[in-house]
Amino acid sequence: MSDPFVVVGGDAAGLSAASKCKREDPDREVIVFEKGEWVSYAHCGMPYYVKGEVESLSDMLSLTPAEIEDRGIDLRRNHEVVAVDPDTNTVTVEREGERFQQPYGDLLVATGAHAVSDPIAGADLAGVFTIHSMDAAAALRAFLTPPAAFDPDAFDGAGEFVDWELVEAYAARDPPESAAIVGGGYVGVEMAEAFSAHDLDVHLFQRPERLLPPFGAAPAERVAETLCEHGVTLHLDTEVDELVAGADDTVAGVVVDDERVPVDTAVVGIGIEPNTALVDGAGIELGVESAIAIDDYGRTDRERVYAAGDCAEMRHAVTGEPDWVPLGLTANRAGRAIGQTVAGTPTPVGDIAGTAVVKAFEMECGRTGILDHERAREAGFDPVSETITAGSRSGYYPGGAETTVTLTADRRTGRLLGGSIAGEDRAAIRIDTLATALEGDMTVGELERLDLAYAPPFSPVWDPILTAAKVLNGELA
Amino acid sequence: MSDPFVVVGGDAAGLSAASKCKREDPDREVIVFEKGEWVSYAHCGMPYYVKGEVESLSDMLSLTPAEIEDRGIDLRRNHEVVAVDPDTNTVTVEREGERFQQPYGDLLVATGAHAVSDPIAGADLAGVFTIHSMDAAAALRAFLTPPAAFDPDAFDGAGEFVDWELVEAYAARDPPESAAIVGGGYVGVEMAEAFSAHDLDVHLFQRPERLLPPFGAAPAERVAETLCEHGVTLHLDTEVDELVAGADDTVAGVVVDDERVPVDTAVVGIGIEPNTALVDGAGIELGVESAIAIDDYGRTDRERVYAAGDCAEMRHAVTGEPDWVPLGLTANRAGRAIGQTVAGTPTPVGDIAGTAVVKAFEMECGRTGILDHERAREAGFDPVSETITAGSRSGYYPGGAETTVTLTADRRTGRLLGGSIAGEDRAAIRIDTLATALEGDMTVGELERLDLAYAPPFSPVWDPILTAAKVLNGELA
């Protein structure tokens, strides 16, 4: 009887699961189907590759296909799983137009997500990119590089996967001198830094009033200030009507409020959606934000079918309800847990706290938990927030920076619900303290009494987090 | 009836208590007796002042006497409290040889600690310092400064407090070219950096086998490597027999194993002891390490007598038992809580986790909780530890550094008992995550599933702490 562990998708969740299963149960057959060329690559590194801070595309490959196969995993690239039949425990796989059936003992759907660009008319023009594939990142970097400086050897180690036709077409063009970024989330903010590094005139368009909406008001304001200081032109509260082409097919302008801002390239980063077409057809239940519904062990509602990564929901540590926050650690952790479960040791995929960090030039921001009051009320809390700004080091010690902390708590119980942090000196990593406090169900009073580290080069006596807790606790008392 | 809140000691704990009490209960009379000139100064900043990184001595004053008086606090410097009578609720105060009685409604003993140097013969020679007073720091900085470069204006703002006779005597000397540091704890390590900044030939003598014993083996090793790279000569596992003078009374050498290492100055930093002479005479109970025994609200065993700061014990969050870990945040927090309690709102002083951080040149270290196995066994645990080294950022992102994490857990319950961290890229502040997990009574399994921050500039997908938790959890399984 054939009962392979079949994995659909060769990135963080899929390969974590495959690797863990094979390590725990070396005799189990493990097959990974990946519809494209690329496997095991670092989405989050792409803006830094485009910027030039990460030298080579291959640097962002965690594992090469050969390394994956060395683990005993049967990796099949360019194999698209087009159907799942949970009744017969088989998937239908398409390769170069041919289809075949593959039985499975256990199945993991780790199909990821895709960038949304449809709402922006003109997003399909040449010169417009979403930063959600290695080929797009490679093409954009080639576009930003003067033709004479383009070096195909920089693809060393990744050359066999890359879409050369696309890359060479952009490499041959004159580099853009100005860029539009549509969307002011992570990708937008990181791409503003990346484009600035190439000396482009950068315009960032954001439909909401604020950048980085999940981070709340204070970090958004500090990031906006930082972007402005670096010459980025912010168009907040601004809806892009369309991207328009010039003489050729290439984007040449952004139309907003009937005015046209001329640009030579554009990035659209307005969000991603879970890839669920595969399971839609199989009658597998979807949950929040149309991500695949799973239980504590990553199981879907069909037996022996698991889901993990950007295509799946996860339980939020604060609300206890399912949520969809597609991030790298979540995918890796859930994949690893499912690999272990499939190998015989049931392992929970864990909760998420929605912890995220982002860098905008020298400004660092972090966020975790529930910050939005409306969202908190929906979850049954009575939210109250305070924002403070404090130094990151003892006042007399050089190198400190103003650090802004927002904490949100439930007025009735004092429980910490979420927090954000922004500053230039070791600010982002401090969010881990709040994420840990959240998952420990701490109250603001308990947070205030934490024995956090103090030494002049690293923190004032009262860390900015403790100062924020003191202020919010005073408000709760 | 006079029922002032009387505070003995004008530093972190005492002034935090006085300020909080006065803010909460403005009508209450609050008197602070300080036996010396200096109040509200930053002990932890002294090595950086000696180094020259902190420009002026006055930078390390959190509050000036005038600012303290502006808060409505009756500050009496040069007033030494020499006796406490808890039966009559009075203290005896000595000022310029005269004594008087002061009744109190509530009394806080915040007498701090003193540097131990007695065991080192010759510690009283000229040119030998303990870094535990502002005058000593001022004198050493003056000594390190060439006479022609000495600038009395650098004492601006602190000039009225400083011991000018001492400072000018050292300012007139030729600067030392070599230095001995006796003791490899915080002060020793920080002073190695400070002396190196003045281009001295530095010898550090440490009786135990390792530097920074509370941090455990891995950080100690990394700090030792860093010190060596910076030209510091380490003499570990080496007992100093005595400091010996040269032609004048000034230290000229360190004798170890009958050999003499010639040096021009020395710092002795072999530990501190709580100042409890005052309460000894009053029959107030002492606890662990002869620090003053207190309850959850900072109360001693005598009614209306509180103790806080470096002279008092605190309850350890992991063992639940009293411990003595004299650090700045503890003093500030306990003082503030006692001020609030005295003002009418009973407020616990909180637990400690023994969280500490230290910098040695570019190396950052943190520790928290119980790391030592013998100590853990004494507290009833069955300790198991793992140490890992992992990158501080995504491998492909520049600027990362190897980060070493040690975690200790109880084998029976999986509970996290303590941890340490060392590395050059945002390592120290990461200890706050472990301190928070400890105070949340988390298991290593829970730690492993924390939703910590990930973005390439700040962390790999699995933060080094998570990697350590995975490895230790594997060991526990």
Coordinates of C-alpha atoms in Angstrom, one line a residue, chain B residues 104-376:
Chain B
Y104 CA 8.6 59.0 61.8
G105 CA 5.2 57.8 60.8
D106 CA 6.7 55.5 58.2
L107 CA 10.4 54.8 57.7
L108 CA 12.2 53.5 54.6
V109 CA 15.7 52.2 54.9
A110 CA 17.4 52.6 51.6
T111 CA 21.0 52.6 52.6
G112 CA 22.3 50.9 49.5
A113 CA 25.5 48.8 49.4
H114 CA 29.2 49.3 49.6
A115 CA 32.0 47.9 47.6
V116 CA 34.0 45.2 49.2
S117 CA 37.7 45.6 49.0
D118 CA 39.0 44.4 52.3
P119 CA 40.1 41.0 51.2
I120 CA 42.6 42.5 48.8
A121 CA 45.7 43.7 50.7
G122 CA 46.8 47.0 49.4
A123 CA 43.4 48.1 48.3
D124 CA 43.9 51.2 50.4
L125 CA 46.9 52.4 48.4
A126 CA 46.8 55.6 46.4
G127 CA 45.9 54.9 42.8
V128 CA 43.5 52.1 43.8
F129 CA 39.8 52.7 43.2
T130 CA 36.4 51.0 43.7
I131 CA 33.9 52.3 41.2
H132 CA 31.1 52.7 43.7
S133 CA 31.1 56.5 44.4
M134 CA 31.0 59.6 42.3
D135 CA 34.1 60.9 44.0
A136 CA 36.1 57.8 43.1
A137 CA 34.8 58.0 39.5
A138 CA 35.7 61.7 39.3
A139 CA 39.2 61.1 40.8
L140 CA 39.9 58.2 38.4
R141 CA 38.8 60.2 35.4
A142 CA 41.0 63.0 36.5
F143 CA 43.9 60.6 36.9
L144 CA 43.5 59.2 33.4
T145 CA 43.5 62.7 31.9
P146 CA 46.9 64.3 31.2
P147 CA 47.4 67.3 33.6
A148 CA 47.4 69.7 30.8
A149 CA 44.1 68.5 29.5
F150 CA 42.3 68.5 32.8
D151 CA 39.3 70.8 32.7
P152 CA 37.6 71.6 36.0
D153 CA 34.7 73.0 33.9
A154 CA 33.9 69.4 33.0
F155 CA 32.4 69.2 36.5
D156 CA 29.9 71.8 35.6
G157 CA 26.7 71.1 37.5
A158 CA 28.4 68.7 39.8
G159 CA 31.2 70.9 41.1
E160 CA 29.5 71.7 44.3
F161 CA 29.3 68.1 45.3
V162 CA 32.6 66.7 44.2
D163 CA 35.6 66.1 46.6
W164 CA 37.9 68.6 45.0
E165 CA 40.9 67.8 47.1
L166 CA 40.8 64.2 45.9
V167 CA 40.1 65.1 42.3
E168 CA 42.8 67.7 42.1
A169 CA 45.4 65.5 43.7
Y170 CA 44.8 62.9 40.9
A171 CA 44.6 65.5 38.2
A172 CA 48.1 66.6 39.0
R173 CA 49.6 63.2 38.5
D174 CA 50.9 61.8 35.3
P175 CA 48.3 59.5 33.8
P176 CA 48.8 55.8 34.3
E177 CA 50.0 53.7 31.4
S178 CA 48.8 50.3 32.8
A179 CA 46.0 49.2 35.0
A180 CA 45.0 46.2 37.0
I181 CA 41.4 45.2 37.4
V182 CA 40.8 42.9 40.3
G183 CA 37.5 41.1 39.7
G184 CA 35.8 40.1 36.5
G185 CA 32.2 40.9 37.2
Y186 CA 30.2 43.8 35.6
V187 CA 32.5 46.5 36.9
G188 CA 35.6 44.7 35.9
V189 CA 34.5 44.0 32.4
E190 CA 33.2 47.5 31.9
M191 CA 36.3 49.0 33.4
A192 CA 38.4 46.9 30.9
E193 CA 36.6 48.7 28.1
A194 CA 37.1 52.1 29.9
F195 CA 40.8 51.7 30.5
S196 CA 41.3 50.5 27.0
A197 CA 39.7 53.7 25.7
H198 CA 42.5 55.6 27.4
D199 CA 45.1 53.3 25.7
L200 CA 46.2 51.7 28.9
D201 CA 47.8 48.2 29.1
V202 CA 45.0 46.4 31.0
H203 CA 45.4 43.3 33.2
L204 CA 42.2 41.7 34.5
F205 CA 42.5 39.3 37.4
Q206 CA 39.6 37.0 38.2
R207 CA 39.7 34.4 41.0
P208 CA 37.0 32.1 39.5
E209 CA 37.7 30.3 36.2
R210 CA 35.3 32.5 34.4
L211 CA 34.4 36.1 33.9
L212 CA 30.8 37.2 34.9
P213 CA 29.9 34.1 36.9
P214 CA 26.2 34.8 37.0
F215 CA 26.0 34.7 33.2
G216 CA 27.3 31.1 32.9
A217 CA 29.8 29.6 30.6
A218 CA 28.8 30.7 27.1
P219 CA 28.6 34.4 27.6
A220 CA 31.7 34.4 29.7
E221 CA 33.6 32.7 26.9
R222 CA 32.5 35.2 24.4
V223 CA 33.3 38.2 26.6
A224 CA 36.8 36.7 27.3
E225 CA 37.4 36.4 23.6
T226 CA 36.3 39.9 23.0
L227 CA 38.5 41.3 25.8
C228 CA 41.5 39.4 24.4
E229 CA 40.8 40.7 20.9
H230 CA 41.0 44.2 22.3
G231 CA 44.3 43.6 24.0
V232 CA 43.2 43.0 27.5
T233 CA 45.4 40.5 29.3
L234 CA 43.2 38.0 31.2
H235 CA 44.4 36.3 34.3
L236 CA 41.6 33.8 35.1
D237 CA 41.5 31.3 37.9
T238 CA 44.0 33.7 39.5
E239 CA 44.0 34.9 43.1
V240 CA 45.6 38.3 43.7
D241 CA 47.8 38.0 46.7
E242 CA 48.2 41.8 47.2
L243 CA 48.6 45.2 45.6
V244 CA 51.9 46.6 46.3
A245 CA 53.2 50.2 46.4
G246 CA 56.2 51.7 44.6
A247 CA 58.5 54.4 45.8
D248 CA 55.6 56.5 47.0
D249 CA 52.3 55.3 48.5
T250 CA 50.9 54.6 45.1
V251 CA 50.1 51.2 43.8
A252 CA 52.8 49.9 41.5
G253 CA 52.1 46.2 41.1
V254 CA 49.9 43.2 41.6
V255 CA 51.3 40.2 43.2
V256 CA 50.0 36.8 42.0
D257 CA 51.7 33.5 42.6
D258 CA 54.8 35.3 43.9
E259 CA 55.1 37.1 40.6
R260 CA 54.6 40.8 40.3
V261 CA 52.7 42.4 37.4
P262 CA 53.7 46.1 37.3
V263 CA 50.7 48.5 37.0
D264 CA 50.2 52.2 37.6
T265 CA 46.6 52.0 38.8
A266 CA 44.1 49.5 39.9
V267 CA 40.4 49.0 40.3
V268 CA 39.0 46.6 42.8
G269 CA 35.6 45.3 41.8
I270 CA 35.1 42.0 43.7
G271 CA 31.6 42.6 44.9
I272 CA 29.3 44.7 47.1
E273 CA 27.6 44.1 50.4
P274 CA 24.3 45.6 51.7
N275 CA 24.6 48.5 54.1
T276 CA 22.8 47.1 57.2
A277 CA 24.8 48.5 60.1
L278 CA 21.8 50.8 60.8
V279 CA 19.2 48.1 61.2
D280 CA 21.5 45.6 62.8
G281 CA 21.4 47.7 65.9
A282 CA 17.6 48.0 65.8
G283 CA 17.0 44.3 65.8
I284 CA 15.4 44.3 62.4
E285 CA 15.6 40.9 60.7
L286 CA 18.2 40.2 58.1
G287 CA 17.7 37.7 55.4
V288 CA 19.7 36.2 52.5
E289 CA 23.2 37.4 52.1
S290 CA 22.6 39.6 55.1
A291 CA 20.3 41.9 53.2
I292 CA 17.3 43.2 55.1
A293 CA 14.4 40.7 55.0
I294 CA 11.2 42.2 53.6
D295 CA 7.7 41.0 52.6
D296 CA 5.8 41.4 49.4
Y297 CA 5.2 45.1 50.2
G298 CA 8.8 45.9 51.2
R299 CA 7.9 45.7 55.0
T300 CA 10.6 44.6 57.4
D301 CA 9.6 42.6 60.5
R302 CA 9.1 45.9 62.4
E303 CA 5.9 47.8 62.0
R304 CA 6.1 50.8 59.6
V305 CA 9.7 50.1 58.7
Y306 CA 10.3 49.4 55.1
A307 CA 13.5 48.5 53.2
A308 CA 14.3 48.7 49.5
G309 CA 17.1 48.8 47.0
D310 CA 20.6 47.4 47.3
C311 CA 20.3 46.9 51.1
A312 CA 17.2 44.7 50.8
E313 CA 16.4 41.2 49.6
M314 CA 13.6 40.5 47.0
R315 CA 11.6 37.5 46.1
H316 CA 12.9 35.6 43.1
A317 CA 10.2 34.9 40.5
V318 CA 11.5 31.4 39.7
T319 CA 12.2 30.0 43.1
G320 CA 9.7 32.0 45.1
E321 CA 12.4 32.4 47.7
P322 CA 14.2 35.6 48.9
D323 CA 17.3 36.5 46.9
W324 CA 19.7 39.4 46.9
V325 CA 20.4 40.8 43.4
P326 CA 21.2 44.5 43.8
L327 CA 20.3 46.2 40.6
G328 CA 18.9 49.6 39.5
L329 CA 15.5 48.8 38.3
T330 CA 14.7 46.7 41.4
A331 CA 15.6 49.7 43.6
N332 CA 13.5 52.1 41.6
R333 CA 10.5 49.8 41.4
A334 CA 10.5 48.8 45.0
G335 CA 11.0 52.4 46.1
R336 CA 8.1 53.6 44.0
A337 CA 5.8 50.8 45.2
I338 CA 6.7 51.6 48.9
G339 CA 6.0 55.3 48.2
Q340 CA 2.6 54.3 46.9
T341 CA 1.9 52.0 49.8
V342 CA 2.9 54.6 52.4
A343 CA 0.6 57.1 50.6
G344 CA -2.3 54.7 51.1
T345 CA -2.4 52.3 48.2
P346 CA -0.8 49.0 49.1
T347 CA 1.4 48.1 46.2
P348 CA 3.6 45.0 45.9
V349 CA 7.3 45.6 45.2
G350 CA 7.3 42.8 42.6
D351 CA 9.5 39.8 42.1
I352 CA 12.9 39.8 40.5
A353 CA 14.2 37.4 37.9
G354 CA 17.9 38.5 38.2
T355 CA 17.8 39.9 34.8
A356 CA 21.0 41.7 33.9
V357 CA 22.8 42.9 30.8
V358 CA 26.4 43.9 30.3
K359 CA 28.5 45.3 27.4
A360 CA 32.1 44.5 26.8
F361 CA 33.2 46.5 23.8
E362 CA 30.9 45.4 21.0
M363 CA 29.8 42.2 22.8
E364 CA 26.4 42.3 24.5
C365 CA 25.3 39.8 27.1
G366 CA 22.1 39.2 29.0
R367 CA 21.1 36.7 31.7
T368 CA 17.9 36.0 33.6
G369 CA 16.5 33.5 36.1
I370 CA 18.4 30.5 37.4
L371 CA 21.2 29.2 35.2
D372 CA 23.4 27.5 37.7
H373 CA 22.5 23.8 38.1
E374 CA 23.5 23.5 41.7
R375 CA 21.4 26.5 42.6
A376 CA 18.5 25.0 40.6

